[in-house]
Short mmCIF file of C-alpha atoms and ligand atoms in Angstrom, two decimals:
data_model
loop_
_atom_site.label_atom_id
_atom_site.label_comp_id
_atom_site.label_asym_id
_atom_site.label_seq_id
_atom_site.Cartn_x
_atom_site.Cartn_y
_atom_site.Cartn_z
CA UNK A 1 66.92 144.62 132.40
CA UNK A 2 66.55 141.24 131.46
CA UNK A 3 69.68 139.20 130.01
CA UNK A 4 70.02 136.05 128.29
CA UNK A 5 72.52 133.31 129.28
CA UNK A 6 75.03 131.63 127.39
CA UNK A 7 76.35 127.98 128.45
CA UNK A 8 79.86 129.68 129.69
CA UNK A 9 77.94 132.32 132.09
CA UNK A 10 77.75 135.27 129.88
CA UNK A 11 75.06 137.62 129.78
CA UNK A 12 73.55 139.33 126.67
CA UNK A 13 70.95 142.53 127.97
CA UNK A 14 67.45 141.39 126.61
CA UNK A 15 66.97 145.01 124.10
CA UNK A 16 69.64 145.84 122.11
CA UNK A 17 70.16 148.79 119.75
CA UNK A 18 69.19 147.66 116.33
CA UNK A 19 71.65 149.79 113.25
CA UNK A 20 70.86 148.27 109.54
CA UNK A 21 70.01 151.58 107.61
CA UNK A 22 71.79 153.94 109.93
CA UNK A 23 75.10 155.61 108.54
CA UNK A 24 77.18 158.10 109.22
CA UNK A 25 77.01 160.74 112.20
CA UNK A 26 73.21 159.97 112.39
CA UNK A 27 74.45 156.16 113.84
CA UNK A 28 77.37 157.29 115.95
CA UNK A 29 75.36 159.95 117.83
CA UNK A 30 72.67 156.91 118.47
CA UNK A 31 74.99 154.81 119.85
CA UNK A 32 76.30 156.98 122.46
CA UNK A 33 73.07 158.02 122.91
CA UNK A 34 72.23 154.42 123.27
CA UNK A 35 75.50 153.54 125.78
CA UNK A 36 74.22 156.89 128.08
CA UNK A 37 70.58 155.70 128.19
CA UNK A 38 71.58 152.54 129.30
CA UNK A 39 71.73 149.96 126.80
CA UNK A 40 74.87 147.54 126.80
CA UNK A 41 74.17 145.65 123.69
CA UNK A 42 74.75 146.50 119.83
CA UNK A 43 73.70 144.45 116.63
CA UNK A 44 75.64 145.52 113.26
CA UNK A 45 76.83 143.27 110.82
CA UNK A 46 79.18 143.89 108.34
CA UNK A 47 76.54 144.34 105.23
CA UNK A 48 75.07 147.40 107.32
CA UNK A 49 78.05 149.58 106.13
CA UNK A 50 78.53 151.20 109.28
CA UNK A 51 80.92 149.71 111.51
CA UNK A 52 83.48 152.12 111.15
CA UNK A 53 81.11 154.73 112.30
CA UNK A 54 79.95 152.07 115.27
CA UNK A 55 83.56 151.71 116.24
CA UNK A 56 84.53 155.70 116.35
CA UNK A 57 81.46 155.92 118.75
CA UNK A 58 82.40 153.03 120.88
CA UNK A 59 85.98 154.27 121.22
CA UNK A 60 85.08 157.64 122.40
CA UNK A 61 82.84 156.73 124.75
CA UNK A 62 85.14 153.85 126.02
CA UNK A 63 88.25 156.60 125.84
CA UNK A 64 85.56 158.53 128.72
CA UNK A 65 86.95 155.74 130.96
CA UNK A 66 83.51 155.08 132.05
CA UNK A 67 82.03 152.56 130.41
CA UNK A 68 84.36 150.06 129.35
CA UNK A 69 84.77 147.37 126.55
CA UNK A 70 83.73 144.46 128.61
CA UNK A 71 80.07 145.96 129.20
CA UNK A 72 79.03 146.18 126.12
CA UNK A 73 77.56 143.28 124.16
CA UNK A 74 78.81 143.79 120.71
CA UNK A 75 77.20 141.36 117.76
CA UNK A 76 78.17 141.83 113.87
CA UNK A 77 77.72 139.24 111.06
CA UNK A 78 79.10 137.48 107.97
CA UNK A 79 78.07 138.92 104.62
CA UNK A 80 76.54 136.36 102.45
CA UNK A 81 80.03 136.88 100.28
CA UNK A 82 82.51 135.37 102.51
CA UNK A 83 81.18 131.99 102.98
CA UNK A 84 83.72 129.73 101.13
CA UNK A 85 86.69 128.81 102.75
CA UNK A 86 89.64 130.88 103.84
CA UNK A 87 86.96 133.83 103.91
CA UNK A 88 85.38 133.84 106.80
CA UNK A 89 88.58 134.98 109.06
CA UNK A 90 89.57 137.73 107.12
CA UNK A 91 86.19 139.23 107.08
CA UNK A 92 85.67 138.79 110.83
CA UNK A 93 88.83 140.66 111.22
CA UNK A 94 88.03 143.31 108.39
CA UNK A 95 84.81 143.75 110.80
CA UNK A 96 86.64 143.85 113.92
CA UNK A 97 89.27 146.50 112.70
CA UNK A 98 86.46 148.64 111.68
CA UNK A 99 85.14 148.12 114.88
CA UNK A 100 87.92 149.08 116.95
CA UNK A 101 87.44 145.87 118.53
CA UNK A 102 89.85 142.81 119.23
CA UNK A 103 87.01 140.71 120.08
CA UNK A 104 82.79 140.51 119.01
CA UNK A 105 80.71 139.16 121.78
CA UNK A 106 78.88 137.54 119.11
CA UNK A 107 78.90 136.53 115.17
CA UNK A 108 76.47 135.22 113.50
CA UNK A 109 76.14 133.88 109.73
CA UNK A 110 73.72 136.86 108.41
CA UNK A 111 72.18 133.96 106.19
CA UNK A 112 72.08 130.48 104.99
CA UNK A 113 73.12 132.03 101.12
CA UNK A 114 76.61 131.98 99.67
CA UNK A 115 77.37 134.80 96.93
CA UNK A 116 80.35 134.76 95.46
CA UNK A 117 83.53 136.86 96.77
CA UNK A 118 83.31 140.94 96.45
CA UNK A 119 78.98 140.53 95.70
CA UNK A 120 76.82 142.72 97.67
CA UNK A 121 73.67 142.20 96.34
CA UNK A 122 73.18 139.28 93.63
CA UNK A 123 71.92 140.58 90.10
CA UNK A 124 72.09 137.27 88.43
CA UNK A 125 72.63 133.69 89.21
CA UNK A 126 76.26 133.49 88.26
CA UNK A 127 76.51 136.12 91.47
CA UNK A 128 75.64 133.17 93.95
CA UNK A 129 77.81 129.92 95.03
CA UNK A 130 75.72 127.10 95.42
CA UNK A 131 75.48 125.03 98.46
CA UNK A 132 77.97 122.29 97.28
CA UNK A 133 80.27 125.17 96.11
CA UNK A 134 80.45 126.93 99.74
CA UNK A 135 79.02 124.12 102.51
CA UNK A 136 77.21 125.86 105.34
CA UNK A 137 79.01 123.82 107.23
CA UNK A 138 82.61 124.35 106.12
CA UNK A 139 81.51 128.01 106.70
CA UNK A 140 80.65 126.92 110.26
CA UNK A 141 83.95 125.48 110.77
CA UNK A 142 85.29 128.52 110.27
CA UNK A 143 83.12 130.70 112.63
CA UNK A 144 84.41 127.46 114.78
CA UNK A 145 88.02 127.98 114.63
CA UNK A 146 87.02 131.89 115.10
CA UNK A 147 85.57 131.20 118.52
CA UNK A 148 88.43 129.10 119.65
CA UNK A 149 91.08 131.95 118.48
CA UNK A 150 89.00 133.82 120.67
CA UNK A 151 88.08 136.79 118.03
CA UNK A 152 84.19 136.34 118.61
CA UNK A 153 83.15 135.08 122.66
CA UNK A 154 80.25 133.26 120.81
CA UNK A 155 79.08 132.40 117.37
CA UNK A 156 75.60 131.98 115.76
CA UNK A 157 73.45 132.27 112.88
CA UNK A 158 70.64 134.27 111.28
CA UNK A 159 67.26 133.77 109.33
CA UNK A 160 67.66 129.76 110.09
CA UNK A 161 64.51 127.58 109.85
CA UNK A 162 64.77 124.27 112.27
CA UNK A 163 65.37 122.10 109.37
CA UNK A 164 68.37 124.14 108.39
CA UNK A 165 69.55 124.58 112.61
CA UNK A 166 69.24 120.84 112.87
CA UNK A 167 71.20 119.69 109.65
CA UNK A 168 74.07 122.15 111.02
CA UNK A 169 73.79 120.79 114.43
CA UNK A 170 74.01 117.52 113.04
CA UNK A 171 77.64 117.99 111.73
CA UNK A 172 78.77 120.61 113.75
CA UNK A 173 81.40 120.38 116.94
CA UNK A 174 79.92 123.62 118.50
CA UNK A 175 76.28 124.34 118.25
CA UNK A 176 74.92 127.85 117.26
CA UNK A 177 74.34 129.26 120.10
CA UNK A 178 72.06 132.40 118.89
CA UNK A 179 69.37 132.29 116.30
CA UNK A 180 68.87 136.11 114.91
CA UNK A 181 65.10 136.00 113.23
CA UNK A 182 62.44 137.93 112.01
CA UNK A 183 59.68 138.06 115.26
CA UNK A 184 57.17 140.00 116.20
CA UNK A 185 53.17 139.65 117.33
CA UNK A 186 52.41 138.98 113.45
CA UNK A 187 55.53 136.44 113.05
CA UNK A 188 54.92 134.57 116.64
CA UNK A 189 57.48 131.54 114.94
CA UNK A 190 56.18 129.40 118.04
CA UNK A 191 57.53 126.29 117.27
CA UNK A 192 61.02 127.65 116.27
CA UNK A 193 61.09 129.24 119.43
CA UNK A 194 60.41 125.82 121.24
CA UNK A 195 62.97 123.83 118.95
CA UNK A 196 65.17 126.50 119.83
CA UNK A 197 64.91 126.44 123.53
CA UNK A 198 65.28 122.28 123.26
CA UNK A 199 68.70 123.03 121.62
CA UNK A 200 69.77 125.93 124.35
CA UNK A 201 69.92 128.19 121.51
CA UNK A 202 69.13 131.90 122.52
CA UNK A 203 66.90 133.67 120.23
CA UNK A 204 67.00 137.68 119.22
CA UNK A 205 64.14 138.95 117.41
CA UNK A 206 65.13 141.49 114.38
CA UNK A 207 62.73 144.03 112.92
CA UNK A 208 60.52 143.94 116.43
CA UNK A 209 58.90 146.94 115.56
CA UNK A 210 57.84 146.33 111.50
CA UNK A 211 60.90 147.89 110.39
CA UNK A 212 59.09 151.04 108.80
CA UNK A 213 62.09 152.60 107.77
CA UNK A 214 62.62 150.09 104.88
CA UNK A 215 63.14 151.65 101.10
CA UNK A 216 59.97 151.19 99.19
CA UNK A 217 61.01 148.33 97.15
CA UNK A 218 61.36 146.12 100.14
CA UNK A 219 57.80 146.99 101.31
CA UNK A 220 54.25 145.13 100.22
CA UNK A 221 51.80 147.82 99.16
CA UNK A 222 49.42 146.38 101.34
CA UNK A 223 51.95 145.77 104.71
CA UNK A 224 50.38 145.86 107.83
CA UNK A 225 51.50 149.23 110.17
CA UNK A 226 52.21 147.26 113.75
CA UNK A 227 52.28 150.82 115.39
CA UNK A 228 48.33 150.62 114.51
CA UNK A 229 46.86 147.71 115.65
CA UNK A 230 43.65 148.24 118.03
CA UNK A 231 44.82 145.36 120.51
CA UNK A 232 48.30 146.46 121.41
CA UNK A 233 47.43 150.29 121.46
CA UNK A 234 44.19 149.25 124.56
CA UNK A 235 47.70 147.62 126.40
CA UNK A 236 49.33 150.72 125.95
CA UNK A 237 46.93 152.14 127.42
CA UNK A 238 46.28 149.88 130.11
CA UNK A 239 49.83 150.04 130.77
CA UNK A 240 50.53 153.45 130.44
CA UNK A 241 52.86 152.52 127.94
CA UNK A 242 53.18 153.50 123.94
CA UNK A 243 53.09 150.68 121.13
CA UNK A 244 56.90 150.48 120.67
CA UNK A 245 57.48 149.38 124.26
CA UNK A 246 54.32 146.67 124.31
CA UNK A 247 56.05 144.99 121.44
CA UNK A 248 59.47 145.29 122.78
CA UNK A 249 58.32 143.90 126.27
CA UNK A 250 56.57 141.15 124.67
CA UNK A 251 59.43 139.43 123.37
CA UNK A 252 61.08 139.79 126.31
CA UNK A 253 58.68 137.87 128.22
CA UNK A 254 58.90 135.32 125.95
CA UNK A 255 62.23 134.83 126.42
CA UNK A 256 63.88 136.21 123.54
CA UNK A 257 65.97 139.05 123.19
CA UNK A 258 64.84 142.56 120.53
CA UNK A 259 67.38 145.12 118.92
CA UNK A 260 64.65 148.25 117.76
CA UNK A 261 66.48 150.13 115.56
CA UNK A 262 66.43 154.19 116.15
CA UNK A 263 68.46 156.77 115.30
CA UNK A 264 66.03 159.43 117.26
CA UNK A 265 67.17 159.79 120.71
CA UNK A 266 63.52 159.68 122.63
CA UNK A 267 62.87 156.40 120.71
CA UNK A 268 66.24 155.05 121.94
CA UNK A 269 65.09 155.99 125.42
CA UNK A 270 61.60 155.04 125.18
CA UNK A 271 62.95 151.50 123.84
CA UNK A 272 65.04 151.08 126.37
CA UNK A 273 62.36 152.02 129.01
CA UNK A 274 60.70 148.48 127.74
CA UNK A 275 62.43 147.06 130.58
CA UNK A 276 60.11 148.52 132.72
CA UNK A 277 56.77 147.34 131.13
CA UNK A 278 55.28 144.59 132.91
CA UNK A 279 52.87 142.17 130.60
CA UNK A 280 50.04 140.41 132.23
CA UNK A 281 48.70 136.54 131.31
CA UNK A 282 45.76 138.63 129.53
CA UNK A 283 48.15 140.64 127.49
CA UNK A 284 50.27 137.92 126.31
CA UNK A 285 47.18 135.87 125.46
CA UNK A 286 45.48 138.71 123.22
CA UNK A 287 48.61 139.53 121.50
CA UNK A 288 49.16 135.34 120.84
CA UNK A 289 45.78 135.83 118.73
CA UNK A 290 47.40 138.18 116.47
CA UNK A 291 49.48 135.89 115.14
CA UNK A 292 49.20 135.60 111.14
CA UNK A 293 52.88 134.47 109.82
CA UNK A 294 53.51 137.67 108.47
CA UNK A 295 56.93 138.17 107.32
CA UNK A 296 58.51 142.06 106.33
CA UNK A 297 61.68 140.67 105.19
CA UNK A 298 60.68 138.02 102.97
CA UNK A 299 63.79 136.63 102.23
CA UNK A 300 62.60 136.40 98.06
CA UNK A 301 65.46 138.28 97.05
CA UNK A 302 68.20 136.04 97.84
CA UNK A 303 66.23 133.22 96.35
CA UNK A 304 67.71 131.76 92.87
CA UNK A 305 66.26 128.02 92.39
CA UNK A 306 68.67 127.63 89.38
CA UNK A 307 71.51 127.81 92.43
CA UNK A 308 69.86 125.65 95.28
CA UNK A 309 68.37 128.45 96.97
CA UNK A 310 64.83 128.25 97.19
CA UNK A 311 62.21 128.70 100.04
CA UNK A 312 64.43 130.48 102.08
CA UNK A 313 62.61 129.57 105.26
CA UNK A 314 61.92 126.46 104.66
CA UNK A 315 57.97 127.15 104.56
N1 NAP K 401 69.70 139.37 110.76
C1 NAP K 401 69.00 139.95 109.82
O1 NAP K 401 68.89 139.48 108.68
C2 NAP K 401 68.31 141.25 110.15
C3 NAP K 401 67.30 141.74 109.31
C4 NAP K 401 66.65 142.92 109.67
C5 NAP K 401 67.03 143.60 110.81
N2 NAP K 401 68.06 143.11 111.60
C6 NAP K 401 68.48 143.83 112.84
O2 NAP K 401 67.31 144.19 113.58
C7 NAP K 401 67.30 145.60 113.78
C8 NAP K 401 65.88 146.13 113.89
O3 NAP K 401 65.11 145.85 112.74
P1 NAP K 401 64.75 146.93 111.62
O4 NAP K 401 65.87 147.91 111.49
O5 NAP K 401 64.38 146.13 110.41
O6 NAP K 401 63.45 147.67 112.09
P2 NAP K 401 62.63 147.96 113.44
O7 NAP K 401 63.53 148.06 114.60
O8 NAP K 401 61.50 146.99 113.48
O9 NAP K 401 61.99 149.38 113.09
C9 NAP K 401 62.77 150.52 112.87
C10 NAP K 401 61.83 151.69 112.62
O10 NAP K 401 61.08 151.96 113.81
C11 NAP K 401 61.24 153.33 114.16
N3 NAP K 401 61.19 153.42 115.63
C12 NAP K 401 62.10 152.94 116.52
N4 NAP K 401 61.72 153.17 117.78
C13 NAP K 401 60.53 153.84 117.71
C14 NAP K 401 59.66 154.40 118.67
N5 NAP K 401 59.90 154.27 119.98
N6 NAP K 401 58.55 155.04 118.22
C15 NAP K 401 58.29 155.14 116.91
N7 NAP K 401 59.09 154.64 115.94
C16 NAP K 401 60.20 154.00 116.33
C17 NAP K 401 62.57 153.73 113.58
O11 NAP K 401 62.63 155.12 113.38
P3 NAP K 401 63.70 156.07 114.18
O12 NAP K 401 65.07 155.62 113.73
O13 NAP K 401 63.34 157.45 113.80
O14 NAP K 401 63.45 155.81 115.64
C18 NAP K 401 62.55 152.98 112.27
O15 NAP K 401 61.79 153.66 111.32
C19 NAP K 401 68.07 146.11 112.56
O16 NAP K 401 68.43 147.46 112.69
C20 NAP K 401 69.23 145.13 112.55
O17 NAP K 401 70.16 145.46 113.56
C21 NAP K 401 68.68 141.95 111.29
#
C-alpha cells in the first residue's frame, strides 16, 4: 500500500474508506469490514451524521486488542456551521466524543462557506455568515490552536481552489497540510495538483469513483457513468482488473490519496485490492485524454452571491 507523508514523519495509507451517505449498522459493519480487509484509513466528517456509528465500530474492533488506535488513520471535518469563533473547538470535540476518539489524525475545513450556528443546509441567505462575519482565517486559527492542543495530529482543508489555498497560506502560521477535492479521470485538476505539491500539501481525491450513490437532486440528467467508459474498461482488461480499481490506482500513481465509499463488503475488498494494480506510461497517458473538467459535486448549492459566496471554485 502506498502512504503519503506528512512533514513530522507520519504516514496516511494511499485508499481510504470513503462514509458520506452511509448510516447506521450498514456503516459500522463496513468499517470493520474495512479494518479486516486491510485498510487503515477512514474519512467522515461531522455533516455525514455517522460518527457515532464510526466510533462504536472502531471501539469494538480496537477492544479485539488487535488492531489498535494508533494504526488507523482517522480524518473528520468541520461543518460549514461552526466557522466563527469559539466554534470550532467545541465541534472538534463534539466529533471526537462521538468518535470514541481523544485524537483525529486529521481535520479538515469541509468548505470555504460559513453558515450560521445550528444550519445544516442553508434555505435562504440569512442562513449563511459572510466572509467578513466568520474570516476563513480566524477559523484557521482555530483548527491552529486545535493541532497544538494536540486533539487533531494534522489539520487541512476541503474543496479549496489555489487562489483560496494561497490567500490562507498567506496569513496563516501553519499551512494546510491536506487538500480534500473532487478528482477523478474527468476532473484531472492538474495544475492544483502541481500548486499543491509546490506547497507540500498532500492531496486526497473524494468521489473517485462518480459517487453514484448520490440522491437524484444532486445528479445532472445527463452525468456521465465513469463505470462505463470504453478506455478504462480495455485497462481493465489489460490488467485483469475491474473499473473501480483502474480509477482507484490511478490516483495513486499520481500521487494523491482516494477514499471509495462502499458499504458492500466485495467492493470494500476489491477497493482495497487497488493496491495491487500496476498502471503503465500508456495507461496513464490514455486516461490523461479523458480529461473534460467535469465536476459531480458542483458546489452550486452553497453558493449565495448576496453573501460573498460565489464561484465556489474559483473557475
Ligand atoms: N470533502 C468533501 O466535500 C467530500 C465530498 C464528497 C465525498 N467526500 C468523501 O469521499 C468519499 C467518496 O466519495 P462519494 O461517496 O461521493 O462516492 P464514490 O466513492 O465516488 O462512489 C460511491 C459509489 O460507488 C459504489 N462503489 C464503491 N465501490 C464499488 C465497486 N468496487 N464496484 C462498484 N461500485 C462501487 C458505491 O456503492 P456500494 O456502497 O454499494 O459499494 C457507491 O454507490 C465520501 O464517502 C466521503 O468520505 C468528501
Amino acid at each position: 500500500m502506498k502512504t503519503l507523508k506528512f512533514s513530522n514523519g507520519d504516514t496516511m495509507h494511499a485508499i481510504g474508506l470513503g462514509t458520506w451517505k452511509s448510516t447506521g449498522g450498514d456503516v459500522k459493519q463496513a468499517v470493520k469490514d474495512a479494518l479486516q480487509a486491510g485498510y487503515r484509513h477512514i474519512d467522515t466528517a461531522a455533516a455525514y451524521g455517522n460518527e457515532d456509528v464510526i466510533g462504536e465500530a472502531l471501539a469494538e474492533v480496537f477492544a479485539e486488542g488487535e488492531i489498535f488506535r494508533e494504526d488507523v488513520f482517522i480524518t473528520s471535518k468541520l461543518w460549514n456551521d461552526s466557522h466563527a469563533e469559539g466554534q470550532v473547538i467545541p465541534a472538534l470535540e463534539e466529533s471526537l466524543k462521538k468518535l470514541k476518539l481523544d485524537y483525529l489524525d486529521l481535520y479538515l475545513i469541509h468548505w470555504p462557506v460559513a453558515f450560521r450556528n445550528g444550519v445544516d443546509s442553508p434555505k435562504k441567505p440569512e442562513d449563511y455568515l459572510t466572509p467578513e462575519e466568520a474570516p476563513i482565517i480566524e477559523t484557521w486559527k482555530q483548527m491552529e490552536k486545535a493541532k497544538n492542543d494536540g486533539l487533531t495530529r494534522h489539520i487541512g482543508v476541503s474543496n479549496f481552489s489555489e487562489k483560496k489555498l494561497k490567500d490562507l497560506i498567506s496569513k496563516a502560521t501553519i499551512k494546510p497540510e491536506m487538500n480534500q477535492v473532487e478528482l477523478h479521470p474527468l476532473l484531472q485538476q492538474d495544475s492544483l495538483l502541481a500548486y499543491c505539491k509546490s506547497e507540500n500539501i498532500n492531496v486526497t481525491a473524494y468521489s473517485p469513483l462518480g459517487s453514484g450513490d448520490r440522491s437524484d437532486s444532486m445528479k445532472a440528467e445527463d452525468e456521465p457513468n465513469m463505470m462505463d467508459i470504453e478506455t478504462l474498461k480495455e485497462i481493465a482488461r489489460d490488467r485483469s482488473a475491474i473499473v473501480p480499481q483502474i480509477l482507484i490506482a490511478w490516483h495513486n500513481h499520481r500521487g494523491c490519496a482516494a477514499i471509495p465509499k462502499s458499504t458492500t463488503k466485495d467492493h470494500i475488498i476489491a477497493n482495497f485490492k487497488s493496491a495491487d494494480v500496476s498502471l503503465t506510461d500508456s495507461d496513464m497517458k490514455k486516461i490523461a485524454k479523458l480529461d473534460r473538467h467535469f465536476r459531480y459535486i458542483t458546489g452550486k448549492f452553497f453558493e449565495e452571491p448576496s453573501k460573498g459566496y460565489e464561484n465556489i471554485y474559483d473557475e
